[in-house]
Amino acid sequence: MGTSAVFTIGELAKRTGLPVKTIRFYSDEGLLPPTDRTDSGYRLYDATAMARLELVRTLRELGLGLADVERALTREATIGDLAVQHVAALDEQIRRLELRRAVLRAVAKRDSPLEEVELMNKLASMSDEDRKRLLDEFWADMVEGLELDPQFYERMRSAKPELPDDPTPEQLEAWIEFAELVQDDEFRASIRRMSEWHSQLRKQDGADFGEKQQELWMAWSAKASEALEAGISPDSPEGRELAETIFTQSSRNGRDPADPAWRKRLTDGMVISYDPRAERYWMLLGKMNGWPSFPSQMPQGEWIIAALRSALG
C-alpha cells in the first residue's frame, strides 16, 4: 500500500457528502476505480479520486447518464460535445413538458371529460405538417363547389398556424382551442353558410363584390364605432339612417333597397357573416403566430345588425 493520504469509502462519503451506497455504486460501475486496497481488500481512494468523484457528481447533476459520464472521463468525448447532446435532449424534454402543461391548463379551465383530455393531448402533439394539413382540409370543405373571390380565399387558406420552436404556454393553449374550433361541426357549418352567402352575392353583383363590400364595411363600421362611443342606440334615428345607407349601397344591379324581401335577406346575410367564432379564429391564429393583437369588431357588427333589424319594422 502506498504512503500518500488515502481514504476509505466512509471517509470519502464524509468529505464529499455523498452516500456510501452511491460511491460504492460508482466504483462498481468503473467510474471511480480505487487507488489502493487494504490488506483485507477494502477500497481506498486518494485526493485525485476525490476530485474525480466530484466531477462525476457534477456530470450526474447535469443529467448525463452513466455511459456519457464514462465517455467524458475516458476522453472518448469532450465535455462540450456531451453538453451539446444533452442540451438537445433537454430541449426536447422541455418541449414535451410544455405541451403537457398546456393540455393540463386547458383541462383545468374547462373541467374536461376524459374523452376531451385525450383529444387535446393529441392536438397538442401534432407536427407542423399535421397542423397545416388540418387547416387545408378545413378550407377545402368551406369553399368546395362555390364561386368565390380566389384571391380573398387564397389569403384565408394561406394563413397557417406557425408555432415557434419554443412556443409559450399561451400559444400552445391557443393551438388546442384553434384545432378544436376548426373541427367543430357547428363552426364549420357557420363558415360554410358564410361562404355560400358570399358566393351568391358574387354571382349576382360581379367579381369585384368582395373588394367593394370590404370598403363599404369599413365605412359602416366607422359610423357604428362613433355611435357606440356616443352611447347612441341602434334603434335611434342615427341607427335608422345608417341602416338605410347600408340597404341602398348594397342594392346593386337593379335591386330595390325598399324591397322588404331584399332587406330581410341582406339582414340575414349580415347575421351569417358576423359569427363571433370567426373573429376568434383570427385572434387565436394571431396569438400562435405572434401577430399584433387587434381590437374586436364584434361590437360594431352587433350594433349594425341591430340597426338593420330595427329598420325592418
Short mmCIF file of C-alpha atoms in Angstrom, two decimals, residues 2-312:
data_model
loop_
_atom_site.label_atom_id
_atom_site.label_comp_id
_atom_site.label_asym_id
_atom_site.label_seq_id
_atom_site.Cartn_x
_atom_site.Cartn_y
_atom_site.Cartn_z
CA GLY A 2 1.29 3.49 -0.90
CA THR A 3 2.29 6.19 1.54
CA SER A 4 0.14 9.09 0.19
CA ALA A 5 -3.04 10.08 2.05
CA VAL A 6 -5.90 7.75 1.22
CA PHE A 7 -9.49 7.44 2.37
CA THR A 8 -11.94 4.64 2.88
CA ILE A 9 -15.39 4.86 1.28
CA GLY A 10 -16.79 6.01 4.64
CA GLU A 11 -14.21 8.80 4.94
CA LEU A 12 -14.82 9.79 1.29
CA ALA A 13 -18.54 9.97 1.98
CA LYS A 14 -17.98 12.33 4.93
CA ARG A 15 -15.71 14.61 2.89
CA THR A 16 -17.98 14.82 -0.18
CA GLY A 17 -21.41 14.48 1.38
CA LEU A 18 -22.31 11.64 -0.96
CA PRO A 19 -23.87 8.45 0.45
CA VAL A 20 -21.59 5.45 0.85
CA LYS A 21 -24.02 3.46 -1.31
CA THR A 22 -23.66 5.95 -4.18
CA ILE A 23 -19.86 5.98 -4.03
CA ARG A 24 -19.76 2.19 -3.96
CA PHE A 25 -22.10 2.09 -6.96
CA TYR A 26 -19.88 4.47 -8.98
CA SER A 27 -16.86 2.38 -8.05
CA ASP A 28 -18.58 -0.87 -9.06
CA GLU A 29 -19.53 0.71 -12.41
CA GLY A 30 -15.89 1.62 -13.10
CA LEU A 31 -16.41 5.38 -12.82
CA LEU A 32 -14.32 5.59 -9.62
CA PRO A 33 -11.65 2.87 -9.56
CA PRO A 34 -9.95 2.53 -6.12
CA THR A 35 -6.47 3.94 -5.72
CA ASP A 36 -5.42 1.05 -3.49
CA ARG A 37 -6.80 -1.62 -1.19
CA THR A 38 -6.13 -2.59 2.40
CA ASP A 39 -4.71 -5.98 3.30
CA SER A 40 -8.30 -7.03 3.97
CA GLY A 41 -9.36 -5.93 0.49
CA TYR A 42 -11.21 -2.72 1.42
CA ARG A 43 -11.08 0.00 -1.22
CA LEU A 44 -9.06 3.17 -0.65
CA TYR A 45 -9.14 6.45 -2.57
CA ASP A 46 -6.69 9.35 -2.79
CA ALA A 47 -7.17 13.09 -3.46
CA THR A 48 -7.24 12.52 -7.25
CA ALA A 49 -10.03 10.00 -6.83
CA MET A 50 -11.90 12.52 -4.66
CA ALA A 51 -11.63 15.13 -7.43
CA ARG A 52 -12.85 12.54 -9.96
CA LEU A 53 -15.83 11.76 -7.71
CA GLU A 54 -16.74 15.45 -7.55
CA LEU A 55 -16.64 15.57 -11.36
CA VAL A 56 -18.86 12.50 -11.60
CA ARG A 57 -21.34 14.10 -9.20
CA THR A 58 -21.40 17.33 -11.24
CA LEU A 59 -22.00 15.50 -14.53
CA ARG A 60 -24.75 13.41 -12.98
CA GLU A 61 -26.42 16.51 -11.51
CA LEU A 62 -26.41 17.97 -15.02
CA GLY A 63 -28.36 14.92 -16.12
CA LEU A 64 -25.73 12.91 -18.00
CA GLY A 65 -26.20 9.16 -18.00
CA LEU A 66 -23.57 6.78 -16.70
CA ALA A 67 -22.40 5.90 -20.22
CA ASP A 68 -21.82 9.56 -21.11
CA VAL A 69 -20.04 10.19 -17.82
CA GLU A 70 -17.71 7.31 -18.59
CA ARG A 71 -17.09 8.64 -22.11
CA ALA A 72 -16.15 12.00 -20.66
CA LEU A 73 -13.84 10.52 -18.04
CA THR A 74 -12.05 8.32 -20.58
CA ARG A 75 -11.78 11.23 -23.05
CA GLU A 76 -13.84 9.41 -25.67
CA ALA A 77 -15.96 12.56 -25.87
CA THR A 78 -15.33 16.11 -24.72
CA ILE A 79 -17.49 17.75 -22.12
CA GLY A 80 -18.52 20.26 -24.79
CA ASP A 81 -19.74 17.53 -27.15
CA LEU A 82 -21.70 15.87 -24.39
CA ALA A 83 -23.16 19.22 -23.32
CA VAL A 84 -24.44 19.89 -26.86
CA GLN A 85 -26.12 16.48 -26.97
CA HIS A 86 -27.59 16.93 -23.54
CA VAL A 87 -28.95 20.39 -24.34
CA ALA A 88 -30.76 18.92 -27.35
CA ALA A 89 -32.23 16.19 -25.18
CA LEU A 90 -33.29 18.69 -22.53
CA ASP A 91 -34.87 20.95 -25.17
CA GLU A 92 -36.99 18.04 -26.39
CA GLN A 93 -37.92 17.15 -22.83
CA ILE A 94 -38.88 20.76 -22.09
CA ARG A 95 -40.98 20.89 -25.28
CA ARG A 96 -42.89 17.79 -24.24
CA LEU A 97 -43.39 19.12 -20.71
CA GLU A 98 -44.72 22.41 -22.06
CA LEU A 99 -47.14 20.53 -24.29
CA ARG A 100 -48.29 18.54 -21.29
CA ARG A 101 -48.65 21.72 -19.23
CA ALA A 102 -50.75 23.36 -21.96
CA VAL A 103 -53.08 20.38 -22.06
CA LEU A 104 -53.43 20.30 -18.27
CA ARG A 105 -54.11 24.04 -18.14
CA ALA A 106 -56.83 23.65 -20.75
CA VAL A 107 -58.29 20.71 -18.83
CA ALA A 108 -58.28 22.72 -15.60
CA LYS A 109 -60.02 25.68 -17.25
CA ARG A 110 -62.77 23.56 -18.81
CA ASP A 111 -63.00 20.70 -16.34
CA SER A 112 -62.83 18.49 -19.44
CA PRO A 113 -64.20 14.95 -19.60
CA LEU A 114 -61.79 12.08 -20.20
CA GLU A 115 -62.50 11.84 -23.94
CA GLU A 116 -61.74 15.53 -24.45
CA VAL A 117 -58.49 15.24 -22.48
CA GLU A 118 -57.31 12.53 -24.88
CA LEU A 119 -58.23 14.68 -27.89
CA MET A 120 -56.44 17.75 -26.52
CA ASN A 121 -53.30 15.73 -25.88
CA LYS A 122 -53.31 14.52 -29.50
CA LEU A 123 -53.85 18.05 -30.79
CA ALA A 124 -51.00 19.45 -28.71
CA SER A 125 -48.62 16.78 -30.03
CA MET A 126 -49.34 17.39 -33.73
CA SER A 127 -46.46 18.31 -36.04
CA ASP A 128 -46.33 21.50 -38.13
CA GLU A 129 -47.26 19.49 -41.23
CA ASP A 130 -50.23 17.93 -39.45
CA ARG A 131 -51.41 21.37 -38.36
CA LYS A 132 -51.21 22.75 -41.89
CA ARG A 133 -52.95 19.69 -43.31
CA LEU A 134 -55.79 20.11 -40.84
CA LEU A 135 -56.31 23.71 -41.95
CA ASP A 136 -56.05 22.88 -45.67
CA GLU A 137 -58.78 20.28 -45.24
CA PHE A 138 -60.92 22.78 -43.34
CA TRP A 139 -60.80 25.43 -46.07
CA ALA A 140 -61.25 22.86 -48.84
CA ASP A 141 -64.56 21.88 -47.24
CA MET A 142 -65.57 25.51 -46.71
CA VAL A 143 -65.22 26.52 -50.39
CA GLU A 144 -65.90 23.31 -52.32
CA GLY A 145 -68.21 23.91 -55.29
CA LEU A 146 -68.63 27.65 -54.60
CA GLU A 147 -67.85 30.65 -56.78
CA LEU A 148 -65.71 32.88 -54.59
CA ASP A 149 -63.09 35.58 -54.87
CA PRO A 150 -59.99 33.43 -55.48
CA GLN A 151 -57.55 35.99 -54.09
CA PHE A 152 -59.58 36.53 -50.90
CA TYR A 153 -59.94 32.85 -50.13
CA GLU A 154 -56.34 32.15 -51.02
CA ARG A 155 -55.41 34.62 -48.28
CA MET A 156 -57.73 32.74 -45.95
CA ARG A 157 -56.13 29.40 -46.76
CA SER A 158 -52.54 30.64 -46.75
CA ALA A 159 -52.71 31.95 -43.18
CA LYS A 160 -51.43 28.90 -41.30
CA PRO A 161 -50.53 28.38 -37.63
CA GLU A 162 -46.74 28.69 -37.33
CA LEU A 163 -45.79 27.82 -33.78
CA PRO A 164 -42.18 28.71 -32.88
CA ASP A 165 -39.71 26.05 -31.76
CA ASP A 166 -40.24 27.15 -28.17
CA PRO A 167 -43.91 28.21 -28.02
CA THR A 168 -45.25 29.88 -24.93
CA PRO A 169 -47.92 28.12 -22.87
CA GLU A 170 -50.40 30.70 -24.20
CA GLN A 171 -49.51 29.81 -27.81
CA LEU A 172 -49.96 26.11 -27.12
CA GLU A 173 -53.31 26.72 -25.46
CA ALA A 174 -54.31 28.86 -28.45
CA TRP A 175 -53.44 25.99 -30.79
CA ILE A 176 -55.53 23.49 -28.81
CA GLU A 177 -58.55 25.83 -28.91
CA PHE A 178 -57.95 26.65 -32.59
CA ALA A 179 -57.71 22.99 -33.62
CA GLU A 180 -60.88 22.16 -31.71
CA LEU A 181 -62.63 25.12 -33.35
CA VAL A 182 -61.89 24.14 -36.96
CA GLN A 183 -63.10 20.62 -36.19
CA ASP A 184 -66.30 21.77 -34.50
CA ASP A 185 -69.34 20.86 -36.63
CA GLU A 186 -71.32 23.97 -35.69
CA PHE A 187 -68.44 26.30 -36.51
CA ARG A 188 -67.80 24.54 -39.83
CA ALA A 189 -71.49 24.84 -40.72
CA SER A 190 -71.39 28.55 -39.85
CA ILE A 191 -68.35 29.27 -42.04
CA ARG A 192 -69.85 27.20 -44.87
CA ARG A 193 -73.05 29.31 -44.71
CA MET A 194 -70.89 32.42 -44.78
CA SER A 195 -69.07 31.17 -47.88
CA GLU A 196 -72.33 30.28 -49.60
CA TRP A 197 -73.73 33.76 -48.87
CA HIS A 198 -70.66 35.45 -50.33
CA SER A 199 -70.79 33.14 -53.35
CA GLN A 200 -74.41 34.08 -54.06
CA LEU A 201 -73.68 37.81 -53.86
CA ARG A 202 -70.59 37.46 -56.06
CA LYS A 203 -72.64 35.73 -58.77
CA GLN A 204 -75.25 38.47 -58.63
CA ASP A 205 -73.01 41.52 -58.11
CA GLY A 206 -69.88 40.65 -60.08
CA ALA A 207 -66.32 39.54 -59.42
CA ASP A 208 -65.43 42.77 -57.59
CA PHE A 209 -68.18 42.28 -55.00
CA GLY A 210 -65.78 41.32 -52.19
CA GLU A 211 -63.48 44.33 -52.61
CA LYS A 212 -66.38 46.80 -52.78
CA GLN A 213 -68.12 45.21 -49.81
CA GLN A 214 -64.96 45.44 -47.70
CA GLU A 215 -64.61 49.15 -48.46
CA LEU A 216 -68.27 49.74 -47.58
CA TRP A 217 -68.00 47.73 -44.37
CA MET A 218 -65.07 49.84 -43.19
CA ALA A 219 -67.17 52.99 -43.62
CA TRP A 220 -70.21 51.45 -41.90
CA SER A 221 -68.06 50.14 -39.06
CA ALA A 222 -66.58 53.59 -38.52
CA LYS A 223 -70.10 55.04 -38.19
CA ALA A 224 -71.07 52.29 -35.77
CA SER A 225 -67.94 52.96 -33.69
CA GLU A 226 -68.86 56.64 -33.40
CA ALA A 227 -72.38 55.69 -32.32
CA LEU A 228 -71.10 53.23 -29.73
CA GLU A 229 -68.70 55.80 -28.27
CA ALA A 230 -71.51 58.33 -28.09
CA GLY A 231 -73.88 55.85 -26.46
CA ILE A 232 -76.36 56.02 -29.36
CA SER A 233 -78.84 53.16 -29.63
CA PRO A 234 -79.18 51.12 -32.86
CA ASP A 235 -82.91 51.93 -32.99
CA SER A 236 -82.20 55.68 -32.89
CA PRO A 237 -82.60 58.00 -35.91
CA GLU A 238 -78.83 57.69 -36.44
CA GLY A 239 -79.16 53.91 -36.45
CA ARG A 240 -82.02 54.02 -38.95
CA GLU A 241 -80.03 56.39 -41.16
CA LEU A 242 -77.05 54.03 -41.26
CA ALA A 243 -79.35 51.06 -41.90
CA GLU A 244 -80.92 52.84 -44.89
CA THR A 245 -77.43 53.67 -46.17
CA ILE A 246 -76.47 50.01 -45.96
CA PHE A 247 -79.65 48.87 -47.74
CA THR A 248 -79.06 51.42 -50.50
CA GLN A 249 -75.34 50.85 -51.02
CA SER A 250 -75.83 47.08 -51.03
CA SER A 251 -78.62 47.20 -53.64
CA ARG A 252 -76.82 46.74 -56.94
CA ASN A 253 -77.99 45.55 -60.35
CA GLY A 254 -81.48 46.98 -60.15
CA ARG A 255 -82.35 45.81 -56.65
CA ASP A 256 -84.90 47.96 -54.84
CA PRO A 257 -83.45 48.99 -51.44
CA ALA A 258 -87.02 49.36 -50.15
CA ASP A 259 -87.98 45.79 -51.07
CA PRO A 260 -88.85 44.07 -47.75
CA ALA A 261 -87.72 40.66 -49.02
CA TRP A 262 -84.30 42.00 -50.04
CA ARG A 263 -83.90 43.96 -46.80
CA LYS A 264 -84.68 40.80 -44.79
CA ARG A 265 -82.29 38.73 -46.92
CA LEU A 266 -79.48 41.27 -46.51
CA THR A 267 -80.00 41.42 -42.74
CA ASP A 268 -79.94 37.64 -42.51
CA GLY A 269 -76.72 37.65 -44.57
CA MET A 270 -75.14 40.11 -42.15
CA VAL A 271 -76.04 37.83 -39.26
CA ILE A 272 -74.38 34.92 -41.07
CA SER A 273 -71.25 37.00 -41.76
CA TYR A 274 -70.63 38.06 -38.16
CA ASP A 275 -70.26 34.89 -36.13
CA PRO A 276 -68.07 35.75 -33.09
CA ARG A 277 -66.24 32.44 -33.55
CA ALA A 278 -64.92 33.62 -36.92
CA GLU A 279 -63.19 36.54 -35.22
CA ARG A 280 -61.97 34.19 -32.52
CA TYR A 281 -60.39 32.09 -35.28
CA TRP A 282 -58.20 35.03 -36.35
CA MET A 283 -57.39 36.08 -32.82
CA LEU A 284 -56.13 32.58 -31.98
CA LEU A 285 -54.17 32.41 -35.23
CA GLY A 286 -52.56 35.74 -34.44
CA LYS A 287 -51.62 34.61 -30.93
CA MET A 288 -49.95 31.47 -32.28
CA ASN A 289 -48.06 33.35 -34.99
CA GLY A 290 -47.04 36.29 -32.83
CA TRP A 291 -49.04 38.84 -34.84
CA PRO A 292 -50.01 42.19 -33.30
CA SER A 293 -53.33 41.93 -31.48
CA PHE A 294 -56.34 43.80 -32.86
CA PRO A 295 -59.47 45.15 -31.18
CA SER A 296 -62.66 43.16 -31.60
CA GLN A 297 -65.00 44.31 -34.36
CA MET A 298 -67.94 42.38 -32.97
CA PRO A 299 -69.50 45.33 -31.08
CA GLN A 300 -69.72 47.28 -34.35
CA GLY A 301 -71.14 44.28 -36.19
CA GLU A 302 -73.73 43.64 -33.50
CA TRP A 303 -74.73 47.34 -33.49
CA ILE A 304 -75.14 47.34 -37.29
CA ILE A 305 -77.21 44.14 -37.26
CA ALA A 306 -79.44 45.59 -34.51
CA ALA A 307 -79.89 48.77 -36.59
CA LEU A 308 -80.83 46.73 -39.68
CA ARG A 309 -83.34 44.67 -37.71
CA SER A 310 -84.84 47.80 -36.22
CA ALA A 311 -85.24 49.29 -39.71
CA LEU A 312 -87.12 46.18 -40.88
#
